[in-house]
Amino acid sequence: MPNQTTAPADGMAIDVQRYAAFSIGNHGGNPAGVVIGAVLPPVESMQAIAADVGYSETVFAASQGNEFRVRYYSPEAAVQFCGHATLALGAALADRYEDGIFQLALNNAHITVEGRRTAEGAWAALQSPPTSSRPASSEIVATALDLFSYVGDDLDPRLSPAVAHAGLDHLVIALKDRAALKAMHYDLGAGREFMRREGIGTVSFIYAETLTVFHARNPFAIGGVYEDPATGAAAAALGGLLRDVRWPHGGRIKIYQGEDMGQPCELVADITDVAGESIRVSGMAYPMLDQRDGR
């Protein structure tokens, strides 16, 4: 049975399911709260529930005709799009109904998530909102390098810093070695102010182990979260960026994230040749206990 929390605004008992998305089997993954109901709770209740759950995002979904109306909340604010919570929702919908492709209506886009139950566990795949990218200004790059204690020599010259979009803007900064990625650190308050000022959802630091295998770390200070173990929206944005700059991605990349947090995650992004087209991001997921009670 799913864990329960209470919506303080109206005293209603709300079932909150908890899934770890982009897991490696039944290990690791990024926890997300999932609420599926007949109607969406009031805004203040969704925010309160997300804060109580305490994960980087909680997704709320209500059936409306042939689609689900979806909202996302971090512990501190509403979020326009969240990839790992969408993947968790796909797994939860497959568990509740049956395997299939589900239509989702976001605030600013209509997307799909596919959920399937396999012998290895739940698998899901989302189709992101349309993608776009632009070079990052020298000012935002300089500020980010200073905030995260990097210097220009830490950057990978093969992929210039960029702002990549797939439902949210992400500042993508490629580092030239794995040790630099592991050393990432910053002040949460300063990071929150930086992301609010620049209008970005995360800073996506990446290291290209090969042309198709990446390691990533994603500070999510604007949501009150020091770092996300897996970020599906940033994976989609990276896929769109690699397509835009003609990186030899071969149509599919793998991203390993959360390793430096002890929560290993694997994300797969399938990239078409059509500029701006949706990126398919897939991975495994499993239902979990509330982290406060143990997994």
Coordinates of C-alpha atoms in Angstrom, one line a residue:
M1 CA 0.0 0.0 0.0
P2 CA 1.3 3.5 -0.7
N3 CA 2.4 5.7 2.1
Q4 CA 0.0 8.5 3.2
T5 CA 0.4 12.1 3.9
T6 CA -2.2 14.7 4.8
A7 CA -3.0 17.9 2.8
P8 CA -3.1 20.5 5.6
A9 CA -5.3 22.9 3.7
D10 CA -8.4 20.7 3.8
G11 CA -7.5 17.8 6.1
M12 CA -8.0 15.2 3.3
A13 CA -5.9 12.0 3.4
I14 CA -3.8 11.9 0.2
D15 CA -2.2 8.7 -1.0
V16 CA 1.4 9.4 -2.0
Q17 CA 3.3 6.6 -3.8
R18 CA 7.1 6.7 -3.7
Y19 CA 9.2 5.5 -6.7
A20 CA 12.9 5.6 -7.3
A21 CA 13.3 6.6 -11.0
F22 CA 16.2 5.9 -13.3
S23 CA 17.4 3.2 -10.9
I24 CA 19.8 0.4 -11.7
G25 CA 17.6 -2.6 -11.0
N26 CA 16.2 -2.1 -7.5
H27 CA 19.2 0.0 -6.4
G28 CA 19.8 3.7 -6.5
G29 CA 17.5 5.9 -8.4
N30 CA 16.0 9.4 -7.7
P31 CA 13.0 9.3 -5.3
A32 CA 9.8 11.0 -6.4
G33 CA 6.4 11.3 -4.8
V34 CA 3.5 10.3 -7.1
V35 CA -0.2 11.4 -6.4
I36 CA -2.8 10.1 -8.8
G37 CA -6.4 11.2 -8.1
A38 CA -9.7 12.1 -9.6
V39 CA -8.9 15.8 -9.3
L40 CA -5.8 17.8 -8.5
P41 CA -5.6 19.0 -4.9
P42 CA -5.6 22.8 -4.4
V43 CA -2.3 24.5 -5.2
E44 CA -1.5 25.2 -1.6
S45 CA -2.1 21.5 -0.7
M46 CA 0.2 20.3 -3.5
Q47 CA 2.9 22.5 -2.3
A48 CA 2.4 21.4 1.3
I49 CA 2.4 17.7 0.3
A50 CA 5.6 18.2 -1.7
A51 CA 7.3 19.9 1.2
D52 CA 6.2 17.1 3.5
V53 CA 7.4 14.3 1.2
G54 CA 10.7 16.1 0.9
Y55 CA 11.9 14.7 -2.4
S56 CA 13.2 16.9 -5.1
E57 CA 9.8 16.6 -6.9
T58 CA 6.4 15.2 -6.3
V59 CA 4.1 14.8 -9.3
F60 CA 0.3 15.2 -9.2
A61 CA -1.9 13.6 -11.9
A62 CA -5.6 13.7 -12.4
S63 CA -7.5 11.9 -15.3
Q64 CA -9.2 14.3 -17.7
G65 CA -10.8 12.5 -20.6
N66 CA -8.1 10.7 -22.6
E67 CA -5.2 12.4 -20.8
F68 CA -3.8 13.2 -17.3
R69 CA -3.5 16.7 -16.1
V70 CA -0.1 16.9 -14.5
R71 CA 1.6 19.3 -12.0
Y72 CA 5.0 19.1 -10.4
Y73 CA 6.2 20.6 -7.1
S74 CA 9.6 20.7 -5.4
P75 CA 9.7 21.3 -1.6
E76 CA 9.8 25.0 -2.3
A77 CA 8.0 25.8 -5.5
A78 CA 6.1 24.6 -8.5
V79 CA 8.2 23.3 -11.4
Q80 CA 7.1 23.4 -15.1
F81 CA 8.5 19.9 -15.9
C82 CA 10.4 17.2 -14.1
G83 CA 11.8 14.1 -15.9
H84 CA 12.4 11.7 -13.1
A85 CA 8.9 12.4 -11.6
T86 CA 7.4 11.8 -15.0
L87 CA 9.2 8.5 -15.3
A88 CA 8.0 7.6 -11.8
L89 CA 4.4 8.5 -12.9
G90 CA 4.7 6.2 -15.9
A91 CA 5.7 3.3 -13.6
A92 CA 2.9 4.1 -11.2
L93 CA 0.3 4.3 -14.0
A94 CA 1.4 0.9 -15.4
D95 CA 1.1 -0.6 -11.9
R96 CA -2.3 1.0 -11.4
Y97 CA -3.9 0.3 -14.8
E98 CA -1.9 -1.6 -17.4
D99 CA 1.2 -1.3 -19.6
G100 CA 0.7 1.5 -22.2
I101 CA 1.4 5.0 -23.4
F102 CA -0.3 7.7 -21.3
Q103 CA -1.0 11.2 -22.6
L104 CA 0.0 14.0 -20.2
A105 CA -1.1 17.7 -20.2
L106 CA 1.5 19.9 -18.6
N107 CA 1.2 23.6 -18.0
N108 CA 3.0 24.5 -21.3
A109 CA 3.2 21.2 -23.3
H110 CA 1.5 17.9 -24.1
I111 CA 3.8 14.9 -23.8
T112 CA 3.6 11.2 -23.3
V113 CA 5.0 8.7 -20.8
E114 CA 5.1 4.9 -21.5
G115 CA 5.1 2.5 -18.6
R116 CA 5.7 -1.2 -18.7
R117 CA 6.2 -4.0 -16.2
T118 CA 9.1 -6.3 -17.1
A119 CA 10.8 -9.3 -15.5
E120 CA 13.6 -7.0 -14.3
G121 CA 11.1 -4.5 -12.8
A122 CA 9.2 -1.4 -14.0
W123 CA 10.5 0.5 -17.1
A124 CA 9.3 3.8 -18.4
A125 CA 10.0 6.2 -21.2
L126 CA 9.0 9.9 -21.5
Q127 CA 8.8 12.0 -24.6
S128 CA 10.1 15.4 -23.6
P129 CA 8.7 18.8 -24.6
P130 CA 10.4 20.3 -27.7
T131 CA 14.1 21.1 -27.3
S132 CA 16.2 24.2 -28.1
S133 CA 19.6 25.5 -27.2
R134 CA 21.8 28.6 -27.3
P135 CA 25.4 29.4 -26.4
A136 CA 25.7 30.6 -22.8
S137 CA 26.9 34.1 -22.3
S138 CA 30.4 34.7 -21.1
E139 CA 28.9 36.5 -18.0
I140 CA 26.8 33.5 -16.9
V141 CA 29.7 31.1 -17.5
A142 CA 32.1 33.2 -15.5
T143 CA 29.6 33.5 -12.6
A144 CA 28.9 29.7 -12.6
L145 CA 32.6 28.8 -12.7
D146 CA 33.2 31.1 -9.7
L147 CA 30.2 29.8 -7.8
F148 CA 31.2 26.1 -8.3
S149 CA 35.0 26.7 -7.8
Y150 CA 36.0 25.9 -11.3
V151 CA 38.3 27.7 -13.8
G152 CA 38.4 27.9 -17.5
D153 CA 41.0 25.1 -17.8
D154 CA 38.4 22.7 -16.3
L155 CA 36.2 23.0 -19.3
D156 CA 36.0 20.4 -22.1
P157 CA 36.8 22.4 -25.3
R158 CA 34.8 20.0 -27.4
L159 CA 31.4 21.2 -26.0
S160 CA 31.0 24.9 -25.2
P161 CA 28.8 26.0 -22.3
A162 CA 25.2 26.3 -23.4
V163 CA 21.7 26.9 -22.1
A164 CA 19.6 23.9 -23.3
H165 CA 15.9 23.6 -23.0
A166 CA 13.5 20.6 -22.8
G167 CA 10.6 21.9 -20.7
L168 CA 13.1 23.9 -18.5
D169 CA 16.3 25.8 -19.2
H170 CA 19.5 24.1 -18.0
L171 CA 23.0 25.6 -18.0
V172 CA 25.1 22.8 -19.5
I173 CA 28.8 22.9 -18.6
A174 CA 31.1 20.1 -19.9
L175 CA 34.2 19.3 -17.8
K176 CA 37.3 17.7 -19.2
D177 CA 37.9 15.0 -16.6
R178 CA 36.0 12.9 -14.1
A179 CA 37.9 14.2 -11.1
A180 CA 36.7 17.7 -11.8
L181 CA 33.1 16.5 -11.9
K182 CA 33.5 14.6 -8.6
A183 CA 34.9 17.8 -6.9
M184 CA 31.7 19.8 -7.7
H185 CA 30.6 21.9 -4.7
Y186 CA 28.9 25.2 -4.0
D187 CA 26.9 27.2 -1.5
L188 CA 23.2 26.3 -1.7
G189 CA 21.9 29.9 -1.0
A190 CA 24.2 31.4 -3.6
G191 CA 23.2 28.7 -6.1
R192 CA 19.5 29.4 -5.5
E193 CA 19.9 33.1 -6.1
F194 CA 22.0 32.5 -9.2
M195 CA 19.4 30.1 -10.7
R196 CA 16.5 32.4 -9.9
R197 CA 18.3 35.4 -11.4
E198 CA 19.2 33.5 -14.6
G199 CA 15.9 31.6 -14.9
I200 CA 17.5 28.1 -15.1
G201 CA 16.2 24.9 -13.6
T202 CA 19.6 23.2 -12.9
V203 CA 23.2 23.6 -13.7
S204 CA 24.1 20.4 -15.6
F205 CA 27.7 19.5 -15.2
I206 CA 28.7 16.7 -17.5
Y207 CA 31.8 14.6 -18.3
A208 CA 32.0 12.7 -21.6
E209 CA 33.6 9.4 -20.9
T210 CA 33.1 8.5 -24.6
L211 CA 31.1 10.1 -27.3
T212 CA 28.0 8.3 -26.2
V213 CA 28.5 7.8 -22.4
F214 CA 28.3 10.7 -20.0
H215 CA 28.5 11.3 -16.3
A216 CA 26.5 14.1 -14.8
R217 CA 25.8 16.1 -11.7
N218 CA 22.8 18.5 -11.4
P219 CA 22.6 21.1 -8.7
F220 CA 18.9 22.0 -8.2
A221 CA 19.2 24.9 -5.7
I222 CA 16.2 26.8 -7.1
G223 CA 14.1 23.9 -5.8
G224 CA 15.8 23.8 -2.4
V225 CA 17.8 20.7 -3.4
Y226 CA 21.6 20.6 -3.3
E227 CA 21.8 18.0 -6.0
D228 CA 19.5 15.7 -8.0
P229 CA 20.5 12.1 -8.3
A230 CA 18.9 11.8 -11.8
T231 CA 17.5 14.6 -13.9
G232 CA 15.4 13.5 -16.9
A233 CA 14.7 17.0 -18.1
A234 CA 18.4 17.8 -18.2
A235 CA 19.0 14.5 -20.0
A236 CA 16.5 15.5 -22.7
A237 CA 18.0 19.0 -22.9
L238 CA 21.5 17.5 -23.3
G239 CA 20.2 15.3 -26.1
G240 CA 18.8 18.3 -27.9
L241 CA 22.0 20.2 -27.4
L242 CA 24.2 17.4 -28.7
R243 CA 21.9 17.3 -31.8
D244 CA 22.1 21.1 -32.3
V245 CA 26.0 21.1 -32.2
R246 CA 26.3 18.0 -34.3
W247 CA 28.0 16.0 -31.7
P248 CA 28.5 12.4 -33.0
H249 CA 25.9 10.8 -30.6
G250 CA 24.9 8.0 -32.9
G251 CA 21.2 8.4 -32.0
R252 CA 21.5 7.3 -28.3
I253 CA 23.5 8.3 -25.2
K254 CA 23.7 6.9 -21.7
I255 CA 24.0 9.2 -18.7
Y256 CA 25.2 8.0 -15.3
Q257 CA 24.3 10.3 -12.5
G258 CA 24.1 10.2 -8.7
E259 CA 27.3 8.1 -8.4
D260 CA 29.0 10.7 -6.2
M261 CA 25.9 10.8 -4.0
G262 CA 25.8 7.1 -3.4
Q263 CA 22.5 6.9 -5.4
P264 CA 23.6 5.6 -8.8
C265 CA 21.3 6.2 -11.7
E266 CA 21.2 5.4 -15.4
L267 CA 19.4 7.4 -18.0
V268 CA 19.1 6.6 -21.7
A269 CA 18.3 9.4 -24.2
D270 CA 17.3 8.6 -27.8
I271 CA 18.0 11.4 -30.2
T272 CA 16.3 11.9 -33.6
D273 CA 17.8 13.9 -36.4
V274 CA 15.0 16.5 -36.5
A275 CA 16.0 19.8 -34.8
G276 CA 13.8 20.7 -31.9
E277 CA 12.0 17.4 -31.8
S278 CA 11.2 15.6 -28.5
I279 CA 13.9 13.5 -26.9
R280 CA 12.9 10.1 -25.5
V281 CA 14.4 9.5 -22.1
S282 CA 14.0 6.1 -20.5
G283 CA 15.0 4.1 -17.5
M284 CA 14.0 1.7 -14.7
A285 CA 12.0 2.5 -11.6
Y286 CA 10.9 0.7 -8.5
P287 CA 8.3 1.4 -5.7
M288 CA 10.0 2.3 -2.4
L289 CA 9.3 2.9 1.2
D290 CA 9.5 6.4 2.6
Q291 CA 13.2 7.3 3.0
R292 CA 12.4 8.3 6.5
D293 CA 11.4 4.7 7.3
G294 CA 14.1 3.0 5.2
R295 CA 13.9 1.4 1.8

